[in-house]
Short mmCIF file of C-alpha atoms in Angstrom, two decimals:
data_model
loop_
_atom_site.label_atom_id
_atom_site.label_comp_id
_atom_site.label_asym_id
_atom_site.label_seq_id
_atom_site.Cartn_x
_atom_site.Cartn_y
_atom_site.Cartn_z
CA UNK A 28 -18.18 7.86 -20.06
CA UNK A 29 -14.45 9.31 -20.15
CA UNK A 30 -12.15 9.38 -17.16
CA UNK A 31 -9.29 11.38 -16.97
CA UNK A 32 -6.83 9.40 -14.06
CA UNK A 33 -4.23 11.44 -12.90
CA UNK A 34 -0.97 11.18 -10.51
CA UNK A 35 1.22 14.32 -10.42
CA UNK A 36 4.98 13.78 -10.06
CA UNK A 37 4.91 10.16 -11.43
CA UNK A 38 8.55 10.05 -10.74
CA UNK A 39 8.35 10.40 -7.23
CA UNK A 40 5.52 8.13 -6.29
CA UNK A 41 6.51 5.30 -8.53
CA UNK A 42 7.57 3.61 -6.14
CA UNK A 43 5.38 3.76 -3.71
CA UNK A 44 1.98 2.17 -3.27
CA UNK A 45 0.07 5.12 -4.98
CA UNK A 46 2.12 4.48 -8.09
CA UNK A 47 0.94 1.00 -8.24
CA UNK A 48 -2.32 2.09 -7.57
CA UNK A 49 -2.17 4.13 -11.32
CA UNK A 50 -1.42 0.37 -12.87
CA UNK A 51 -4.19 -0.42 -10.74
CA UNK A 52 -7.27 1.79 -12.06
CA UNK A 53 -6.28 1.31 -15.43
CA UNK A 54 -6.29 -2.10 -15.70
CA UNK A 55 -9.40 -2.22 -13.48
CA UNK A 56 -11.15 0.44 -16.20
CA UNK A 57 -9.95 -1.64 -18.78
CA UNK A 58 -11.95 -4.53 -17.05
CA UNK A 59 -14.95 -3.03 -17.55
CA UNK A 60 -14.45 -1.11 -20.71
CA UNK A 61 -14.63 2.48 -19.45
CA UNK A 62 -12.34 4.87 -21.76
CA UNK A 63 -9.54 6.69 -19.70
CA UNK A 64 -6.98 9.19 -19.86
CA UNK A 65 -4.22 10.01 -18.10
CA UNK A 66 -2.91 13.02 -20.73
CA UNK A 67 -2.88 16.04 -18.64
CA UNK A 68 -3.81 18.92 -21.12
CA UNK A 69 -6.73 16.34 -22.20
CA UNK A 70 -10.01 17.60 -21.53
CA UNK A 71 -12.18 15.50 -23.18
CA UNK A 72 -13.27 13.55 -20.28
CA UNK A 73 -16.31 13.80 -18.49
CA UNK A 74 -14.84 13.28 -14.54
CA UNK A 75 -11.75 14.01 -13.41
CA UNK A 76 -10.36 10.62 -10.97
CA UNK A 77 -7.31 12.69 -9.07
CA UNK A 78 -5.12 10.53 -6.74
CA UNK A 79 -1.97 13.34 -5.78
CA UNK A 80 -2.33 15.89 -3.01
CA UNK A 81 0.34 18.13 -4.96
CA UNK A 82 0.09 21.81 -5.37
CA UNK A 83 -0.36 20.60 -9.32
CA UNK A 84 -3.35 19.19 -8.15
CA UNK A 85 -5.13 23.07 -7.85
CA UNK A 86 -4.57 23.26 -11.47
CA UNK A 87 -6.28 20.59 -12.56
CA UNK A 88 -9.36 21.09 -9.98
CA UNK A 89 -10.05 24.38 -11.50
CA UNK A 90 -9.55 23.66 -15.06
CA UNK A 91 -12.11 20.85 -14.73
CA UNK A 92 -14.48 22.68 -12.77
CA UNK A 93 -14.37 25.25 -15.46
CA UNK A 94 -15.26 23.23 -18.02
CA UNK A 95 -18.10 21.89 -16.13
CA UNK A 96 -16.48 18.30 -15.15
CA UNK A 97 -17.17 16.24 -12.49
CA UNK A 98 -14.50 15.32 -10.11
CA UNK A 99 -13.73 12.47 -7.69
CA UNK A 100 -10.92 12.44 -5.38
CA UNK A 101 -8.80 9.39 -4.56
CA UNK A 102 -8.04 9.58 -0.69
CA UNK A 103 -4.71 7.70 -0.53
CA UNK A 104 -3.62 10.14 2.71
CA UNK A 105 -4.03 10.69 5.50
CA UNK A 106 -3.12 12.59 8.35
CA UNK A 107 -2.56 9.38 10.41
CA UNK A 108 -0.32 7.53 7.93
CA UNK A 109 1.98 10.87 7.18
CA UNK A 110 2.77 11.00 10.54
CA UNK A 111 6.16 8.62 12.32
CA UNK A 112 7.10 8.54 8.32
CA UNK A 113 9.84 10.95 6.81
CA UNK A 114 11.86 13.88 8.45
CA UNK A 115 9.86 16.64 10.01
CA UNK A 116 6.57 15.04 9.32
CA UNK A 117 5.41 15.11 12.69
CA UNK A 118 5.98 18.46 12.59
CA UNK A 119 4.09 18.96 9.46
CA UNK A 120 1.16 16.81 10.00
CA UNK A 121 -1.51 19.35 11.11
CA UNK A 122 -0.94 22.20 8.19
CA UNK A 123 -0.75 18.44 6.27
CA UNK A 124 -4.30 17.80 7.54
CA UNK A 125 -5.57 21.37 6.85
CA UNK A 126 -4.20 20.83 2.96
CA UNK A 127 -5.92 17.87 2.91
CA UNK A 128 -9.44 18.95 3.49
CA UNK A 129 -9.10 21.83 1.26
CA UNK A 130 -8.24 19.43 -1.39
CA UNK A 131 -10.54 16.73 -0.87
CA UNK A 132 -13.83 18.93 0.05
CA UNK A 133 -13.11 20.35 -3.31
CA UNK A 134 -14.75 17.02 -4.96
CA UNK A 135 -18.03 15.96 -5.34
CA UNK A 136 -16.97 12.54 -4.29
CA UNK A 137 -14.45 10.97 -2.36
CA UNK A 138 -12.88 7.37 -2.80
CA UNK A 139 -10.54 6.33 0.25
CA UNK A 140 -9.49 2.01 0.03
CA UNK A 141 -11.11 0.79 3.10
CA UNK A 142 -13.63 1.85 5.90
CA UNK A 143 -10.88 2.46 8.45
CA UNK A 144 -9.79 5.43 6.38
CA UNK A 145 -13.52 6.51 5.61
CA UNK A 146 -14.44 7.16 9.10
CA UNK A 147 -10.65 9.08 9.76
CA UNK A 148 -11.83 11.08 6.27
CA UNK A 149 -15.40 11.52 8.39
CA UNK A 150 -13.78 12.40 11.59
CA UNK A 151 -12.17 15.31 9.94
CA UNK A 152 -15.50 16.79 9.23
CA UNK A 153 -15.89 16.46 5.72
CA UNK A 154 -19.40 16.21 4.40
CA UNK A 155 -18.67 14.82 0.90
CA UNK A 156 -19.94 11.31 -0.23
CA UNK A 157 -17.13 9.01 0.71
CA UNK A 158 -16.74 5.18 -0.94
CA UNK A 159 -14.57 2.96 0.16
CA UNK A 160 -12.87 0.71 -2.56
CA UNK A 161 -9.69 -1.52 -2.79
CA UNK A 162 -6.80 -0.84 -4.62
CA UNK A 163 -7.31 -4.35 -5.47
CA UNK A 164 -4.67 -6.57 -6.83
CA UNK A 165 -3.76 -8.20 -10.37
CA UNK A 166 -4.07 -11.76 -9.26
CA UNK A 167 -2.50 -12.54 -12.68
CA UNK A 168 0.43 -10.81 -12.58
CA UNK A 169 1.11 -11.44 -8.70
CA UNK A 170 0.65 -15.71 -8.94
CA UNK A 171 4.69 -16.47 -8.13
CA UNK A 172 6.44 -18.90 -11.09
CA UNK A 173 8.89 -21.27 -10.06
CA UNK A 174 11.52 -19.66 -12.38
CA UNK A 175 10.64 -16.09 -10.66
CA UNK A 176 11.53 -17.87 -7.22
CA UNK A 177 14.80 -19.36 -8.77
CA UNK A 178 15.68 -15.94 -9.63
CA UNK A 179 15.06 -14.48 -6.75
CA UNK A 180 16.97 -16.89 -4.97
CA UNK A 181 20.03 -17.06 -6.98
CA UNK A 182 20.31 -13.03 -7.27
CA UNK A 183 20.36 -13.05 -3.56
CA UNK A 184 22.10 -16.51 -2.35
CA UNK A 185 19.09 -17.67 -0.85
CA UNK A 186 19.94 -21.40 0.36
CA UNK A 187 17.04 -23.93 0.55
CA UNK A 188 17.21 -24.74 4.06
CA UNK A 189 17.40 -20.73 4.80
CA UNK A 190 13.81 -19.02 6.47
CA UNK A 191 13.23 -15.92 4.98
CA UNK A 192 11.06 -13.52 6.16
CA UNK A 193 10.53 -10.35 4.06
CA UNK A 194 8.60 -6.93 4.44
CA UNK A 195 8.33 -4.32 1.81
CA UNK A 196 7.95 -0.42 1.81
CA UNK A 197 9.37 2.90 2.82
CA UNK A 198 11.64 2.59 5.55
CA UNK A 199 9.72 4.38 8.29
CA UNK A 200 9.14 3.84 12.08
CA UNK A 201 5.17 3.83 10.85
CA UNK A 202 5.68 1.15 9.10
CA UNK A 203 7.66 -0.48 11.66
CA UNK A 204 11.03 -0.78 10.39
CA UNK A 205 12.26 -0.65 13.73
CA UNK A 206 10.35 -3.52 14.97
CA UNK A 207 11.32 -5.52 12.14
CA UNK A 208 14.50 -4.94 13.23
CA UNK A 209 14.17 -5.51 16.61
CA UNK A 210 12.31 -9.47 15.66
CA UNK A 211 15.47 -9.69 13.71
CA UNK A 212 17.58 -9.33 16.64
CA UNK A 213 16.11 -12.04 18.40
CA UNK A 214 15.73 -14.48 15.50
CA UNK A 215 18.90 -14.25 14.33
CA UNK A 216 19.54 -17.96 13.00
CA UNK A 217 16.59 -16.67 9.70
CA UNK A 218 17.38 -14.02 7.40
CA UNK A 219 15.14 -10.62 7.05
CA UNK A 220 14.70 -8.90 4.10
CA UNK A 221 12.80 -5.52 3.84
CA UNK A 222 12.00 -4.07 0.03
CA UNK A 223 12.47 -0.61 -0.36
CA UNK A 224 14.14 2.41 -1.39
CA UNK A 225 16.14 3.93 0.94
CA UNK A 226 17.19 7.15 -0.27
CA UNK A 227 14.07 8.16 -1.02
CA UNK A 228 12.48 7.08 2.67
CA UNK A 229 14.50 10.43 3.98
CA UNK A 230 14.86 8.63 7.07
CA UNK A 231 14.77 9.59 10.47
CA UNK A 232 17.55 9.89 12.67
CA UNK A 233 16.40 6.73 13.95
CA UNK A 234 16.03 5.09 10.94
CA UNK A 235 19.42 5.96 9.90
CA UNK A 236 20.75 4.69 13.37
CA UNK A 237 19.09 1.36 12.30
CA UNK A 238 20.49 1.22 9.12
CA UNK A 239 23.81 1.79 9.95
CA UNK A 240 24.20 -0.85 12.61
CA UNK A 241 21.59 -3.79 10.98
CA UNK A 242 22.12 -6.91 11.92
CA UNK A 243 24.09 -9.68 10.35
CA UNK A 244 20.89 -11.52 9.52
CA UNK A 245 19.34 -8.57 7.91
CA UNK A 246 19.41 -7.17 4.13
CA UNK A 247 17.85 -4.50 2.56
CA UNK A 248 17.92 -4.35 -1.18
CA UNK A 249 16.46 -1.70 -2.03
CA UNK A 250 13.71 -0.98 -4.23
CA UNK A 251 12.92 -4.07 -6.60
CA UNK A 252 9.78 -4.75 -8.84
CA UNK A 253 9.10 -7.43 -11.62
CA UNK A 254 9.68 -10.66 -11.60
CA UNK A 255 12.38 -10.61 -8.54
CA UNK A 256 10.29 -8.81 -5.67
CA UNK A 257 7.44 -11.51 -7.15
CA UNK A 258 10.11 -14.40 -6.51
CA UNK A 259 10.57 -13.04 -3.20
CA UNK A 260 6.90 -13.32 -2.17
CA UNK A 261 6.57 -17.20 -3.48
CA UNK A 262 10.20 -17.83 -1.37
CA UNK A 263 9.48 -16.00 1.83
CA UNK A 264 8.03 -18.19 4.37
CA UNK A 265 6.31 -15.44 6.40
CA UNK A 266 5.28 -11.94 4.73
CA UNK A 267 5.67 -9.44 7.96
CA UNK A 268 4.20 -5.92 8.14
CA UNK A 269 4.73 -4.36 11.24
CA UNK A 270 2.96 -1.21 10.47
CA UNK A 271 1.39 0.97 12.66
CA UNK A 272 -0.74 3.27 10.18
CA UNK A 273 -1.92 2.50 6.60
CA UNK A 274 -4.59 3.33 4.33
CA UNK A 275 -4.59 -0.12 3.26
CA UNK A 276 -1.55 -1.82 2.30
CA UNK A 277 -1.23 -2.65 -1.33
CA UNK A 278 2.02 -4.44 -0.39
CA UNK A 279 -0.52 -6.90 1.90
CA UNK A 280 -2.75 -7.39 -0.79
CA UNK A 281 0.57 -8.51 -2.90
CA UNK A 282 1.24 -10.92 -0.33
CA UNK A 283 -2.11 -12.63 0.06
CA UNK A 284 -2.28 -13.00 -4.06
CA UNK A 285 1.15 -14.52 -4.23
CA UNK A 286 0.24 -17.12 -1.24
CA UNK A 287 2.31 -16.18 1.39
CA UNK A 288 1.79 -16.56 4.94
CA UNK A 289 1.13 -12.99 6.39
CA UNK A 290 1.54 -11.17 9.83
CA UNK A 291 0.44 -8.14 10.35
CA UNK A 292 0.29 -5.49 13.52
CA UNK A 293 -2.87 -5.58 15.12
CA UNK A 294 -4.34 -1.80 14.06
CA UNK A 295 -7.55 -1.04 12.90
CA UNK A 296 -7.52 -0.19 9.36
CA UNK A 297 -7.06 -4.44 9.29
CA UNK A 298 -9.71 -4.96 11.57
CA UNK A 299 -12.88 -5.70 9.30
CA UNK A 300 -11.14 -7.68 6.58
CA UNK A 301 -8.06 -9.25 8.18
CA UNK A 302 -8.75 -11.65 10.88
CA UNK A 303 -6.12 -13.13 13.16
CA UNK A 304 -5.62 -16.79 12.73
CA UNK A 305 -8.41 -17.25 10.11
CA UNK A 306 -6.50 -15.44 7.06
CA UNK A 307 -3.49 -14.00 8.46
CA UNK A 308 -1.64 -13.91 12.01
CA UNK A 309 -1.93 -10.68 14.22
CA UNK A 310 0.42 -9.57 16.35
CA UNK A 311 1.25 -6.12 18.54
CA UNK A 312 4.89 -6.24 19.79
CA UNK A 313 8.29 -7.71 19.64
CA UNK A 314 7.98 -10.53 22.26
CA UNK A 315 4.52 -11.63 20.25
CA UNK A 316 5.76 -11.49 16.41
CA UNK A 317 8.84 -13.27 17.66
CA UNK A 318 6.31 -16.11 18.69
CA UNK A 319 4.46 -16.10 16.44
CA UNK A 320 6.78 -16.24 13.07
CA UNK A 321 8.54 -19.49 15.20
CA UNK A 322 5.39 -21.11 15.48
CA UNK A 323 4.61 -20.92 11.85
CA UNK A 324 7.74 -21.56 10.80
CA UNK A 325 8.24 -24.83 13.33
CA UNK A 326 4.66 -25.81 12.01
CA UNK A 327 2.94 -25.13 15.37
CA UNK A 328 0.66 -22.59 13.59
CA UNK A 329 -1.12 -24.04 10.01
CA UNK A 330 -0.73 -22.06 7.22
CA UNK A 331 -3.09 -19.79 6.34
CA UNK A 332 -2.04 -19.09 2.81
CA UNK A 333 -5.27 -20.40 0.85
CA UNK A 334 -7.57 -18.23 3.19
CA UNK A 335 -5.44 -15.08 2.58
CA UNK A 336 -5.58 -15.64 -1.35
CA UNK A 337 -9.25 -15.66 -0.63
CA UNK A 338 -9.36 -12.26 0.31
CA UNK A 339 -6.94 -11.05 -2.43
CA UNK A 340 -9.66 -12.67 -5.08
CA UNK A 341 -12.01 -10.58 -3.32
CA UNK A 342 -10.09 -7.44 -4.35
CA UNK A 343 -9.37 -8.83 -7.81
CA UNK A 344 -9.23 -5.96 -10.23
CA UNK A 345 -12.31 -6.54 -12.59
CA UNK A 346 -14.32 -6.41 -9.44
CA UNK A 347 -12.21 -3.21 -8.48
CA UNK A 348 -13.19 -1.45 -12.05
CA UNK A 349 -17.08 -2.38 -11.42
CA UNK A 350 -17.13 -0.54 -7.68
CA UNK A 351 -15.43 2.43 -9.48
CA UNK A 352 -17.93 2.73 -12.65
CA UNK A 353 -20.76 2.82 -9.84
CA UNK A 354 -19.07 5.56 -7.70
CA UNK A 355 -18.79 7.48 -11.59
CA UNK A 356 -22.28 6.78 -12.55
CA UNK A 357 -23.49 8.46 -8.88
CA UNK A 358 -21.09 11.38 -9.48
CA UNK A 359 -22.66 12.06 -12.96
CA UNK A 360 -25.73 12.17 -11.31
CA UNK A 361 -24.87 14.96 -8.60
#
């Protein structure tokens, strides 16, 4: 069995949860010895594993089909988790939907990361096999050092009396930038620091208000990978995700490798694998995130870190790579 993985516009999505996902599926294939390529004039493969909902994507649907391969498509997208994102998305999200569906139904399989985003997938009427699977997590690479954390720290002046709290991702009101600002605001004796780019967010107008008039506690550098945004996990003393929509957080799976104490908005695509106050704290607005990051940090609420790095192990990549070569072996067989 051959697998040709592919990502249009690498460039773009790099740095963005479906470009880690590419690390992702080939070091989960690797786990379980399955040959891959990700050349895109290749076509000696036997299925075609596409993760981009580009116009590129047409291409390669028809090429494959024309050489009689099978095809699975990666459901990273949504209509849900497109909308309350960039500029003009809301206005795009139905023709976003309709492109969707005519790329997906064009499969023989789907694979979407959780169930939440299964039964939205189902709910759009399409009659495809759908599997869920993670995007898992490299619980090597994301296992904090102590010299990562002194980085981390010293690139950014973190004291070792300061509470950090830290958040990571495009800078959208879907993913609750706004809120995160708005804990900020009334916590502002602990510093906040949200990871991502912000350029390439294409922020609302009400983004852009927020980022123009942040708070003194709050600091956004940018888009950082490697050993710092790892250092920044093992320093943070609460990992907050205010999101409203996701498919299923690759950022949260970070967190919950690297040990870190996570809080999360209480919205359903968390609902059958996070659980509030047995692996991570939930919360739904200001007033109650406010709360709750006090009483962990004050020691009021236990720690929770060991039970979320249970989960992660759960979604450890060799495990990842054996879910995938099943959902191959049952497409070969359509």
């Amino acid at each position: 069995m051959k697998v040709k993985l592919y990502f249009g516009n690498e460039e773009i999505i790099k740095k963005s949860g479906i470009g880690r996902a590419l690390d992702h599926q080939k070091k989960a294939l690797e786990s379980v010895n399955i040959q891959y390529t990700t050349e895109k004039d290749d076509v000696d493969y036997d299925i075609l594993h596409i993760n981009t909902v580009w116009p590129d994507s047409i291409k390669l649907i028809k090429m494959a089909r024309k050489n009689g391969k099978k095809i699975v498509y990666h459901a990273h997208s949504t209509q849900e988790d497109f909308k309350n994102s960039f500029m003009f998305s809301n206005i795009l999200a139905g023709l976003y939907k309709k492109w969707l569906i005519s790329l997906y139904t064009q499969a023989d399989c789907i694979v979407t990361p959780t169930e939440y985003s299964k039964k939205l997938l189902q709910s759009y009427g399409i009659h495809k096999p759908i599997y869920n699977v993670s995007n898992g997590i490299d619980i090597n690479q994301f296992n904090p050092t102590k010299e990562q954390v002194d980085m981390f720290c010293k690139q950014y002046d973190i004291k070792n009396d300061d509470i950090l709290i830290m958040s990571a991702g495009w800078l959208f009101e879907r993913k609750g930038f706004d809120t995160f600002i708005s804990v900020a605001k009334q916590l502002p004796e602990y510093k906040f620091m949200w990871f991502g780019d912000i350029k390439l967010s294409n922020p609302t107008s009400k983004i852009r208000d927020l980022i123009h008039n942040l708070p003194d506690n709050v600091y956004l550098p940018g888009y950082v990978n490697g050993d710092i945004i790892k250092g920044a996990y093992g320093r943070s003393n609460v990992f907050f995700f205010p999101s409203r929509e996701e498919t299923e957080g690759i950022v949260v799976l970070e967190a919950l490798a690297c040990n870190c104490n996570v809080l999360l908005r209480d919205i359903p695509v968390f609902s059958d694998w996070m659980t509030d106050k047995i692996n991570c704290y939930k919360g739904h607005d200001t007033e109650e995130f406010t709360e709750i990051i006090r009483n962990i940090v004050n020691g009021k609420y236990i720690s929770l870190a060991n039970q979320g790095h249970e989960v992660a192990q759960e979604r450890e990549l060799s495990k990842i790579g054996w879910q995938l070569e099943q959902v191959y072996e049952k497409t070969l067989q359509f």
